[in-house]
Amino acid sequence: MVRSCTDLEQYVQFLQLVEEARAAGHKHPLKWAIQEAVRRNILRDYLERKGGEVLSILMTEYDYATDMAVLKEEAYEDGLFVGREEGISIGLERGAYEKALETARNFLSEGLAPAMVARCTDLPLETVLELIQKR
């Protein structure tokens, strides 16, 4: 599955770089992983444009309410927000959750450990373990 999707394959490679940097004891493993990924042409275009955002997101503890507020703000800025706040908010929440579940299923099918999948998708470990049981 991962091999059939270049972006997903490169995302897995990026996560492996993060784990490699942590294991090697780098002082700033996330910065190192981003720089190394760009050097190795892994998610290069995206990381060159959004590397600071990626670093900020990965270094900050996930907060669902803040994430939803940011998504709403981005939707508004993109001209998608036209006054149906509640419906759009619910749709964004459902879409983000479904995408996280899909990503978790893909990672699990590639053999990633449930704890790592939970960390990378911001899903509770219990949810990831339920996905394993439903296979």
mmCIF file of N, CA and C in Angstrom:
data_model
loop_
_atom_site.group_PDB
_atom_site.id
_atom_site.type_symbol
_atom_site.label_atom_id
_atom_site.label_comp_id
_atom_site.label_asym_id
_atom_site.label_seq_id
_atom_site.Cartn_x
_atom_site.Cartn_y
_atom_site.Cartn_z
ATOM 1 N N MET A 1 0.816 -1.189 0.000
ATOM 2 C CA MET A 1 0.000 0.000 0.000
ATOM 3 C C MET A 1 0.864 1.259 0.000
ATOM 4 N N VAL A 2 1.841 1.300 0.922
ATOM 5 C CA VAL A 2 2.700 2.479 1.007
ATOM 6 C C VAL A 2 3.460 2.672 -0.302
ATOM 7 N N ARG A 3 3.927 1.594 -0.890
ATOM 8 C CA ARG A 3 4.714 1.691 -2.117
ATOM 9 C C ARG A 3 3.891 2.239 -3.286
ATOM 10 N N SER A 4 2.571 2.058 -3.232
ATOM 11 C CA SER A 4 1.727 2.544 -4.323
ATOM 12 C C SER A 4 1.397 4.027 -4.178
ATOM 13 N N CYS A 5 1.736 4.625 -3.061
ATOM 14 C CA CYS A 5 1.469 6.043 -2.822
ATOM 15 C C CYS A 5 2.782 6.720 -2.433
ATOM 16 N N THR A 6 3.345 7.469 -3.358
ATOM 17 C CA THR A 6 4.642 8.095 -3.145
ATOM 18 C C THR A 6 4.641 9.001 -1.918
ATOM 19 N N ASP A 7 3.603 9.812 -1.762
ATOM 20 C CA ASP A 7 3.555 10.714 -0.612
ATOM 21 C C ASP A 7 3.567 9.945 0.705
ATOM 22 N N LEU A 8 2.777 8.881 0.784
ATOM 23 C CA LEU A 8 2.721 8.092 2.001
ATOM 24 C C LEU A 8 4.062 7.406 2.245
ATOM 25 N N GLU A 9 4.662 6.890 1.201
ATOM 26 C CA GLU A 9 5.973 6.249 1.325
ATOM 27 C C GLU A 9 6.998 7.251 1.855
ATOM 28 N N GLN A 10 6.978 8.458 1.317
ATOM 29 C CA GLN A 10 7.933 9.468 1.771
ATOM 30 C C GLN A 10 7.626 9.926 3.198
ATOM 31 N N TYR A 11 6.356 9.946 3.558
ATOM 32 C CA TYR A 11 5.997 10.306 4.928
ATOM 33 C C TYR A 11 6.552 9.265 5.900
ATOM 34 N N VAL A 12 6.435 7.998 5.549
ATOM 35 C CA VAL A 12 6.988 6.929 6.388
ATOM 36 C C VAL A 12 8.500 7.093 6.479
ATOM 37 N N GLN A 13 9.159 7.424 5.367
ATOM 38 C CA GLN A 13 10.603 7.645 5.384
ATOM 39 C C GLN A 13 10.958 8.812 6.306
ATOM 40 N N PHE A 14 10.156 9.871 6.257
ATOM 41 C CA PHE A 14 10.388 11.018 7.126
ATOM 42 C C PHE A 14 10.265 10.613 8.596
ATOM 43 N N LEU A 15 9.227 9.848 8.930
ATOM 44 C CA LEU A 15 9.039 9.394 10.311
ATOM 45 C C LEU A 15 10.211 8.522 10.759
ATOM 46 N N GLN A 16 10.743 7.735 9.830
ATOM 47 C CA GLN A 16 11.907 6.917 10.158
ATOM 48 C C GLN A 16 13.125 7.795 10.451
ATOM 49 N N LEU A 17 13.258 8.909 9.717
ATOM 50 C CA LEU A 17 14.350 9.841 9.987
ATOM 51 C C LEU A 17 14.200 10.461 11.378
ATOM 52 N N VAL A 18 12.974 10.786 11.760
ATOM 53 C CA VAL A 18 12.739 11.338 13.092
ATOM 54 C C VAL A 18 13.164 10.317 14.151
ATOM 55 N N GLU A 19 12.739 9.076 13.984
ATOM 56 C CA GLU A 19 13.107 8.022 14.936
ATOM 57 C C GLU A 19 14.622 7.810 14.953
ATOM 58 N N GLU A 20 15.242 7.850 13.785
ATOM 59 C CA GLU A 20 16.698 7.699 13.677
ATOM 60 C C GLU A 20 17.411 8.818 14.440
ATOM 61 N N ALA A 21 16.931 10.036 14.278
ATOM 62 C CA ALA A 21 17.543 11.187 14.955
ATOM 63 C C ALA A 21 17.381 11.074 16.465
ATOM 64 N N ARG A 22 16.206 10.648 16.895
ATOM 65 C CA ARG A 22 15.990 10.482 18.343
ATOM 66 C C ARG A 22 16.899 9.398 18.901
ATOM 67 N N ALA A 23 16.996 8.287 18.185
ATOM 68 C CA ALA A 23 17.839 7.178 18.639
ATOM 69 C C ALA A 23 19.311 7.577 18.687
ATOM 70 N N ALA A 24 19.718 8.428 17.756
ATOM 71 C CA ALA A 24 21.114 8.862 17.704
ATOM 72 C C ALA A 24 21.404 9.958 18.735
ATOM 73 N N GLY A 25 20.366 10.442 19.392
ATOM 74 C CA GLY A 25 20.553 11.439 20.428
ATOM 75 C C GLY A 25 20.804 12.846 19.915
ATOM 76 N N HIS A 26 20.324 13.157 18.717
ATOM 77 C CA HIS A 26 20.477 14.515 18.185
ATOM 78 C C HIS A 26 19.827 15.512 19.134
ATOM 79 N N LYS A 27 20.467 16.659 19.296
ATOM 80 C CA LYS A 27 19.959 17.688 20.195
ATOM 81 C C LYS A 27 18.589 18.198 19.731
ATOM 82 N N HIS A 28 18.413 18.346 18.425
ATOM 83 C CA HIS A 28 17.148 18.796 17.832
ATOM 84 C C HIS A 28 16.742 17.789 16.755
ATOM 85 N N PRO A 29 16.191 16.641 17.152
ATOM 86 C CA PRO A 29 15.910 15.566 16.194
ATOM 87 C C PRO A 29 14.919 15.953 15.092
ATOM 88 N N LEU A 30 13.932 16.773 15.405
ATOM 89 C CA LEU A 30 12.948 17.144 14.388
ATOM 90 C C LEU A 30 13.571 18.056 13.339
ATOM 91 N N LYS A 31 14.357 19.028 13.782
ATOM 92 C CA LYS A 31 15.043 19.915 12.831
ATOM 93 C C LYS A 31 15.979 19.097 11.946
ATOM 94 N N TRP A 32 16.725 18.198 12.586
ATOM 95 C CA TRP A 32 17.656 17.370 11.823
ATOM 96 C C TRP A 32 16.909 16.538 10.788
ATOM 97 N N ALA A 33 15.787 15.929 11.204
ATOM 98 C CA ALA A 33 15.018 15.070 10.303
ATOM 99 C C ALA A 33 14.481 15.870 9.115
ATOM 100 N N ILE A 34 14.013 17.092 9.364
ATOM 101 C CA ILE A 34 13.505 17.925 8.270
ATOM 102 C C ILE A 34 14.635 18.265 7.307
ATOM 103 N N GLN A 35 15.778 18.682 7.846
ATOM 104 C CA GLN A 35 16.918 19.025 6.988
ATOM 105 C C GLN A 35 17.410 17.805 6.205
ATOM 106 N N GLU A 36 17.465 16.678 6.874
ATOM 107 C CA GLU A 36 17.935 15.452 6.218
ATOM 108 C C GLU A 36 16.948 14.993 5.146
ATOM 109 N N ALA A 37 15.653 15.122 5.426
ATOM 110 C CA ALA A 37 14.637 14.744 4.445
ATOM 111 C C ALA A 37 14.762 15.609 3.193
ATOM 112 N N VAL A 38 14.952 16.904 3.373
ATOM 113 C CA VAL A 38 15.128 17.803 2.223
ATOM 114 C C VAL A 38 16.380 17.401 1.456
ATOM 115 N N ARG A 39 17.465 17.121 2.191
ATOM 116 C CA ARG A 39 18.724 16.721 1.543
ATOM 117 C C ARG A 39 18.546 15.437 0.730
ATOM 118 N N ARG A 40 17.752 14.504 1.255
ATOM 119 C CA ARG A 40 17.522 13.217 0.593
ATOM 120 C C ARG A 40 16.355 13.260 -0.395
ATOM 121 N N ASN A 41 15.775 14.433 -0.591
ATOM 122 C CA ASN A 41 14.659 14.602 -1.515
ATOM 123 C C ASN A 41 13.413 13.824 -1.064
ATOM 124 N N ILE A 42 13.196 13.807 0.240
ATOM 125 C CA ILE A 42 12.013 13.182 0.826
ATOM 126 C C ILE A 42 11.060 14.305 1.206
ATOM 127 N N LEU A 43 9.899 14.346 0.590
ATOM 128 C CA LEU A 43 8.915 15.409 0.818
ATOM 129 C C LEU A 43 9.549 16.787 0.668
ATOM 130 N N ARG A 44 10.524 16.886 -0.204
ATOM 131 C CA ARG A 44 11.339 18.097 -0.331
ATOM 132 C C ARG A 44 10.512 19.357 -0.563
ATOM 133 N N ASP A 45 9.664 19.350 -1.596
ATOM 134 C CA ASP A 45 8.894 20.558 -1.914
ATOM 135 C C ASP A 45 8.054 21.001 -0.724
ATOM 136 N N TYR A 46 7.378 20.043 -0.113
ATOM 137 C CA TYR A 46 6.511 20.370 1.012
ATOM 138 C C TYR A 46 7.317 20.898 2.196
ATOM 139 N N LEU A 47 8.397 20.208 2.534
ATOM 140 C CA LEU A 47 9.188 20.625 3.694
ATOM 141 C C LEU A 47 9.909 21.944 3.461
ATOM 142 N N GLU A 48 10.280 22.228 2.223
ATOM 143 C CA GLU A 48 10.903 23.519 1.939
ATOM 144 C C GLU A 48 9.892 24.655 2.128
ATOM 145 N N ARG A 49 8.638 24.387 1.763
ATOM 146 C CA ARG A 49 7.597 25.407 1.908
ATOM 147 C C ARG A 49 7.049 25.482 3.326
ATOM 148 N N LYS A 50 6.874 24.319 3.952
ATOM 149 C CA LYS A 50 6.154 24.254 5.223
ATOM 150 C C LYS A 50 6.981 23.667 6.364
ATOM 151 N N GLY A 51 8.296 23.623 6.218
ATOM 152 C CA GLY A 51 9.153 23.009 7.237
ATOM 153 C C GLY A 51 8.964 23.617 8.612
ATOM 154 N N GLY A 52 8.848 24.942 8.668
ATOM 155 C CA GLY A 52 8.633 25.598 9.957
ATOM 156 C C GLY A 52 7.320 25.190 10.590
ATOM 157 N N GLU A 53 6.275 25.087 9.769
ATOM 158 C CA GLU A 53 4.967 24.645 10.264
ATOM 159 C C GLU A 53 5.041 23.206 10.768
ATOM 160 N N VAL A 54 5.706 22.352 9.992
ATOM 161 C CA VAL A 54 5.847 20.942 10.379
ATOM 162 C C VAL A 54 6.559 20.857 11.720
ATOM 163 N N LEU A 55 7.651 21.597 11.855
ATOM 164 C CA LEU A 55 8.412 21.602 13.097
ATOM 165 C C LEU A 55 7.535 22.073 14.253
ATOM 166 N N SER A 56 6.802 23.129 14.034
ATOM 167 C CA SER A 56 5.929 23.672 15.073
ATOM 168 C C SER A 56 4.873 22.645 15.479
ATOM 169 N N ILE A 57 4.270 22.004 14.499
ATOM 170 C CA ILE A 57 3.224 21.015 14.781
ATOM 171 C C ILE A 57 3.803 19.820 15.540
ATOM 172 N N LEU A 58 4.956 19.338 15.100
ATOM 173 C CA LEU A 58 5.536 18.155 15.728
ATOM 174 C C LEU A 58 6.063 18.454 17.131
ATOM 175 N N MET A 59 6.459 19.688 17.377
ATOM 176 C CA MET A 59 7.019 20.032 18.690
ATOM 177 C C MET A 59 5.944 20.416 19.699
ATOM 178 N N THR A 60 4.748 20.698 19.223
ATOM 179 C CA THR A 60 3.675 21.122 20.106
ATOM 180 C C THR A 60 2.811 19.930 20.451
ATOM 181 N N GLU A 61 2.388 19.876 21.670
ATOM 182 C CA GLU A 61 1.480 18.802 22.048
ATOM 183 C C GLU A 61 0.155 19.026 21.326
ATOM 184 N N TYR A 62 -0.391 17.981 20.798
ATOM 185 C CA TYR A 62 -1.620 18.071 20.029
ATOM 186 C C TYR A 62 -2.768 18.554 20.906
ATOM 187 N N ASP A 63 -3.508 19.517 20.413
ATOM 188 C CA ASP A 63 -4.684 20.040 21.094
ATOM 189 C C ASP A 63 -5.801 20.084 20.060
ATOM 190 N N TYR A 64 -6.786 19.229 20.232
ATOM 191 C CA TYR A 64 -7.850 19.081 19.247
ATOM 192 C C TYR A 64 -8.578 20.398 19.004
ATOM 193 N N ALA A 65 -8.917 21.119 20.056
ATOM 194 C CA ALA A 65 -9.655 22.371 19.907
ATOM 195 C C ALA A 65 -8.858 23.381 19.088
ATOM 196 N N THR A 66 -7.561 23.482 19.368
ATOM 197 C CA THR A 66 -6.708 24.404 18.614
ATOM 198 C C THR A 66 -6.618 23.962 17.163
ATOM 199 N N ASP A 67 -6.483 22.662 16.945
ATOM 200 C CA ASP A 67 -6.395 22.127 15.586
ATOM 201 C C ASP A 67 -7.658 22.477 14.798
ATOM 202 N N MET A 68 -8.819 22.312 15.409
ATOM 203 C CA MET A 68 -10.076 22.625 14.728
ATOM 204 C C MET A 68 -10.181 24.121 14.450
ATOM 205 N N ALA A 69 -9.728 24.942 15.392
ATOM 206 C CA ALA A 69 -9.762 26.397 15.185
ATOM 207 C C ALA A 69 -8.877 26.789 14.011
ATOM 208 N N VAL A 70 -7.707 26.159 13.923
ATOM 209 C CA VAL A 70 -6.794 26.441 12.809
ATOM 210 C C VAL A 70 -7.423 25.990 11.493
ATOM 211 N N LEU A 71 -8.037 24.819 11.473
ATOM 212 C CA LEU A 71 -8.690 24.333 10.255
ATOM 213 C C LEU A 71 -9.800 25.280 9.813
ATOM 214 N N LYS A 72 -10.597 25.767 10.754
ATOM 215 C CA LYS A 72 -11.668 26.704 10.423
ATOM 216 C C LYS A 72 -11.095 27.997 9.858
ATOM 217 N N GLU A 73 -10.025 28.481 10.486
ATOM 218 C CA GLU A 73 -9.393 29.717 10.018
ATOM 219 C C GLU A 73 -8.832 29.541 8.612
ATOM 220 N N GLU A 74 -8.194 28.393 8.371
ATOM 221 C CA GLU A 74 -7.649 28.132 7.039
ATOM 222 C C GLU A 74 -8.767 28.032 6.007
ATOM 223 N N ALA A 75 -9.878 27.391 6.372
ATOM 224 C CA ALA A 75 -11.003 27.287 5.452
ATOM 225 C C ALA A 75 -11.548 28.671 5.125
ATOM 226 N N TYR A 76 -11.637 29.506 6.129
ATOM 227 C CA TYR A 76 -12.109 30.875 5.911
ATOM 228 C C TYR A 76 -11.164 31.616 4.976
ATOM 229 N N GLU A 77 -9.858 31.509 5.252
ATOM 230 C CA GLU A 77 -8.864 32.205 4.430
ATOM 231 C C GLU A 77 -8.879 31.716 2.986
ATOM 232 N N ASP A 78 -9.201 30.461 2.798
ATOM 233 C CA ASP A 78 -9.248 29.896 1.446
ATOM 234 C C ASP A 78 -10.562 30.217 0.740
ATOM 235 N N GLY A 79 -11.431 30.965 1.379
ATOM 236 C CA GLY A 79 -12.701 31.335 0.767
ATOM 237 C C GLY A 79 -13.751 30.246 0.844
ATOM 238 N N LEU A 80 -13.508 29.208 1.642
ATOM 239 C CA LEU A 80 -14.456 28.106 1.747
ATOM 240 C C LEU A 80 -15.486 28.343 2.840
ATOM 241 N N PHE A 81 -15.176 29.212 3.770
ATOM 242 C CA PHE A 81 -16.046 29.452 4.907
ATOM 243 C C PHE A 81 -17.041 30.537 4.519
ATOM 244 N N VAL A 82 -18.310 30.173 4.401
ATOM 245 C CA VAL A 82 -19.305 31.132 3.923
ATOM 246 C C VAL A 82 -20.497 31.260 4.870
ATOM 247 N N GLY A 83 -20.250 31.080 6.165
ATOM 248 C CA GLY A 83 -21.316 31.316 7.121
ATOM 249 C C GLY A 83 -21.960 30.082 7.699
ATOM 250 N N ARG A 84 -21.643 28.944 7.226
ATOM 251 C CA ARG A 84 -22.211 27.711 7.768
ATOM 252 C C ARG A 84 -21.201 27.100 8.729
ATOM 253 N N GLU A 85 -20.834 27.902 9.742
ATOM 254 C CA GLU A 85 -19.764 27.521 10.663
ATOM 255 C C GLU A 85 -19.927 26.122 11.221
ATOM 256 N N GLU A 86 -21.075 25.852 11.752
ATOM 257 C CA GLU A 86 -21.264 24.577 12.438
ATOM 258 C C GLU A 86 -21.134 23.396 11.492
ATOM 259 N N GLY A 87 -21.772 23.471 10.344
ATOM 260 C CA GLY A 87 -21.696 22.372 9.378
ATOM 261 C C GLY A 87 -20.287 22.146 8.863
ATOM 262 N N ILE A 88 -19.605 23.228 8.579
ATOM 263 C CA ILE A 88 -18.229 23.103 8.092
ATOM 264 C C ILE A 88 -17.342 22.538 9.190
ATOM 265 N N SER A 89 -17.533 23.021 10.407
ATOM 266 C CA SER A 89 -16.736 22.542 11.529
ATOM 267 C C SER A 89 -16.924 21.038 11.726
ATOM 268 N N ILE A 90 -18.162 20.609 11.700
ATOM 269 C CA ILE A 90 -18.447 19.180 11.866
ATOM 270 C C ILE A 90 -17.839 18.386 10.717
ATOM 271 N N GLY A 91 -17.974 18.899 9.505
ATOM 272 C CA GLY A 91 -17.387 18.219 8.350
ATOM 273 C C GLY A 91 -15.879 18.128 8.431
ATOM 274 N N LEU A 92 -15.246 19.208 8.849
ATOM 275 C CA LEU A 92 -13.788 19.202 8.999
ATOM 276 C C LEU A 92 -13.359 18.202 10.067
ATOM 277 N N GLU A 93 -14.085 18.193 11.180
ATOM 278 C CA GLU A 93 -13.759 17.263 12.260
ATOM 279 C C GLU A 93 -13.890 15.815 11.796
ATOM 280 N N ARG A 94 -15.004 15.525 11.147
ATOM 281 C CA ARG A 94 -15.209 14.151 10.659
ATOM 282 C C ARG A 94 -14.166 13.771 9.623
ATOM 283 N N GLY A 95 -13.886 14.695 8.708
ATOM 284 C CA GLY A 95 -12.896 14.426 7.670
ATOM 285 C C GLY A 95 -11.517 14.201 8.249
ATOM 286 N N ALA A 96 -11.123 15.022 9.210
ATOM 287 C CA ALA A 96 -9.809 14.872 9.839
ATOM 288 C C ALA A 96 -9.718 13.539 10.578
ATOM 289 N N TYR A 97 -10.793 13.181 11.276
ATOM 290 C CA TYR A 97 -10.803 11.926 12.018
ATOM 291 C C TYR A 97 -10.755 10.726 11.060
ATOM 292 N N GLU A 98 -11.560 10.757 10.001
ATOM 293 C CA GLU A 98 -11.562 9.661 9.032
ATOM 294 C C GLU A 98 -10.198 9.530 8.357
ATOM 295 N N LYS A 99 -9.568 10.665 8.047
ATOM 296 C CA LYS A 99 -8.240 10.631 7.426
ATOM 297 C C LYS A 99 -7.223 10.039 8.399
ATOM 298 N N ALA A 100 -7.322 10.392 9.669
ATOM 299 C CA ALA A 100 -6.414 9.830 10.674
ATOM 300 C C ALA A 100 -6.602 8.316 10.771
ATOM 301 N N LEU A 101 -7.865 7.863 10.733
ATOM 302 C CA LEU A 101 -8.126 6.413 10.768
ATOM 303 C C LEU A 101 -7.549 5.730 9.537
ATOM 304 N N GLU A 102 -7.745 6.333 8.362
ATOM 305 C CA GLU A 102 -7.219 5.760 7.122
ATOM 306 C C GLU A 102 -5.696 5.674 7.174
ATOM 307 N N THR A 103 -5.064 6.724 7.631
ATOM 308 C CA THR A 103 -3.605 6.743 7.740
ATOM 309 C C THR A 103 -3.143 5.676 8.725
ATOM 310 N N ALA A 104 -3.841 5.556 9.847
ATOM 311 C CA ALA A 104 -3.485 4.539 10.838
ATOM 312 C C ALA A 104 -3.595 3.136 10.241
ATOM 313 N N ARG A 105 -4.668 2.880 9.514
ATOM 314 C CA ARG A 105 -4.820 1.560 8.874
ATOM 315 C C ARG A 105 -3.660 1.282 7.915
ATOM 316 N N ASN A 106 -3.281 2.292 7.132
ATOM 317 C CA ASN A 106 -2.176 2.128 6.188
ATOM 318 C C ASN A 106 -0.867 1.849 6.917
ATOM 319 N N PHE A 107 -0.601 2.600 7.980
ATOM 320 C CA PHE A 107 0.633 2.387 8.742
ATOM 321 C C PHE A 107 0.650 0.992 9.356
ATOM 322 N N LEU A 108 -0.490 0.570 9.910
ATOM 323 C CA LEU A 108 -0.562 -0.759 10.517
ATOM 324 C C LEU A 108 -0.340 -1.846 9.475
ATOM 325 N N SER A 109 -0.897 -1.646 8.280
ATOM 326 C CA SER A 109 -0.727 -2.665 7.226
ATOM 327 C C SER A 109 0.727 -2.750 6.775
ATOM 328 N N GLU A 110 1.500 -1.699 7.026
ATOM 329 C CA GLU A 110 2.921 -1.699 6.677
ATOM 330 C C GLU A 110 3.789 -2.196 7.828
ATOM 331 N N GLY A 111 3.133 -2.567 8.925
ATOM 332 C CA GLY A 111 3.856 -3.173 10.031
ATOM 333 C C GLY A 111 4.369 -2.221 11.090
ATOM 334 N N LEU A 112 3.960 -0.958 11.057
ATOM 335 C CA LEU A 112 4.401 -0.035 12.097
ATOM 336 C C LEU A 112 3.763 -0.415 13.427
ATOM 337 N N ALA A 113 4.482 -0.205 14.497
ATOM 338 C CA ALA A 113 4.007 -0.535 15.843
ATOM 339 C C ALA A 113 2.807 0.335 16.205
ATOM 340 N N PRO A 114 1.814 -0.241 16.889
ATOM 341 C CA PRO A 114 0.616 0.517 17.257
ATOM 342 C C PRO A 114 0.929 1.810 18.015
ATOM 343 N N ALA A 115 1.888 1.781 18.922
ATOM 344 C CA ALA A 115 2.215 2.997 19.687
ATOM 345 C C ALA A 115 2.737 4.094 18.766
ATOM 346 N N MET A 116 3.551 3.721 17.780
ATOM 347 C CA MET A 116 4.081 4.709 16.842
ATOM 348 C C MET A 116 2.951 5.246 15.961
ATOM 349 N N VAL A 117 2.054 4.365 15.543
ATOM 350 C CA VAL A 117 0.916 4.782 14.729
ATOM 351 C C VAL A 117 0.063 5.782 15.511
ATOM 352 N N ALA A 118 -0.160 5.491 16.788
ATOM 353 C CA ALA A 118 -0.952 6.401 17.615
ATOM 354 C C ALA A 118 -0.271 7.766 17.712
ATOM 355 N N ARG A 119 1.049 7.772 17.919
ATOM 356 C CA ARG A 119 1.783 9.044 18.015
ATOM 357 C C ARG A 119 1.710 9.822 16.711
ATOM 358 N N CYS A 120 1.872 9.130 15.595
ATOM 359 C CA CYS A 120 1.950 9.802 14.301
ATOM 360 C C CYS A 120 0.599 10.294 13.791
ATOM 361 N N THR A 121 -0.469 9.667 14.224
ATOM 362 C CA THR A 121 -1.803 10.051 13.741
ATOM 363 C C THR A 121 -2.593 10.834 14.774
ATOM 364 N N ASP A 122 -2.034 10.968 15.978
ATOM 365 C CA ASP A 122 -2.720 11.641 17.083
ATOM 366 C C ASP A 122 -4.018 10.949 17.467
ATOM 367 N N LEU A 123 -4.099 9.660 17.197
ATOM 368 C CA LEU A 123 -5.246 8.877 17.643
ATOM 369 C C LEU A 123 -4.895 8.228 18.982
ATOM 370 N N PRO A 124 -5.882 8.007 19.834
ATOM 371 C CA PRO A 124 -5.601 7.286 21.077
ATOM 372 C C PRO A 124 -5.134 5.862 20.762
ATOM 373 N N LEU A 125 -4.229 5.350 21.564
ATOM 374 C CA LEU A 125 -3.720 4.002 21.364
ATOM 375 C C LEU A 125 -4.867 2.993 21.341
ATOM 376 N N GLU A 126 -5.882 3.213 22.174
ATOM 377 C CA GLU A 126 -7.033 2.295 22.217
ATOM 378 C C GLU A 126 -7.720 2.218 20.850
ATOM 379 N N THR A 127 -7.828 3.348 20.183
ATOM 380 C CA THR A 127 -8.462 3.384 18.863
ATOM 381 C C THR A 127 -7.626 2.601 17.859
ATOM 382 N N VAL A 128 -6.315 2.768 17.918
ATOM 383 C CA VAL A 128 -5.420 2.044 17.004
ATOM 384 C C VAL A 128 -5.524 0.549 17.266
ATOM 385 N N LEU A 129 -5.567 0.163 18.532
ATOM 386 C CA LEU A 129 -5.690 -1.261 18.860
ATOM 387 C C LEU A 129 -7.024 -1.826 18.377
ATOM 388 N N GLU A 130 -8.087 -1.024 18.433
ATOM 389 C CA GLU A 130 -9.385 -1.459 17.895
ATOM 390 C C GLU A 130 -9.315 -1.694 16.391
ATOM 391 N N LEU A 131 -8.549 -0.863 15.689
ATOM 392 C CA LEU A 131 -8.387 -1.046 14.245
ATOM 393 C C LEU A 131 -7.727 -2.380 13.944
ATOM 394 N N ILE A 132 -6.785 -2.767 14.781
ATOM 395 C CA ILE A 132 -6.094 -4.050 14.606
ATOM 396 C C ILE A 132 -7.091 -5.194 14.782
ATOM 397 N N GLN A 133 -7.948 -5.078 15.784
ATOM 398 C CA GLN A 133 -8.919 -6.141 16.069
ATOM 399 C C GLN A 133 -9.955 -6.269 14.961
ATOM 400 N N LYS A 134 -10.260 -5.171 14.279
ATOM 401 C CA LYS A 134 -11.282 -5.180 13.235
ATOM 402 C C LYS A 134 -10.772 -5.713 11.907
ATOM 403 N N ARG A 135 -9.470 -5.939 11.800
ATOM 404 C CA ARG A 135 -8.911 -6.434 10.526
ATOM 405 C C ARG A 135 -9.313 -7.832 10.256
#
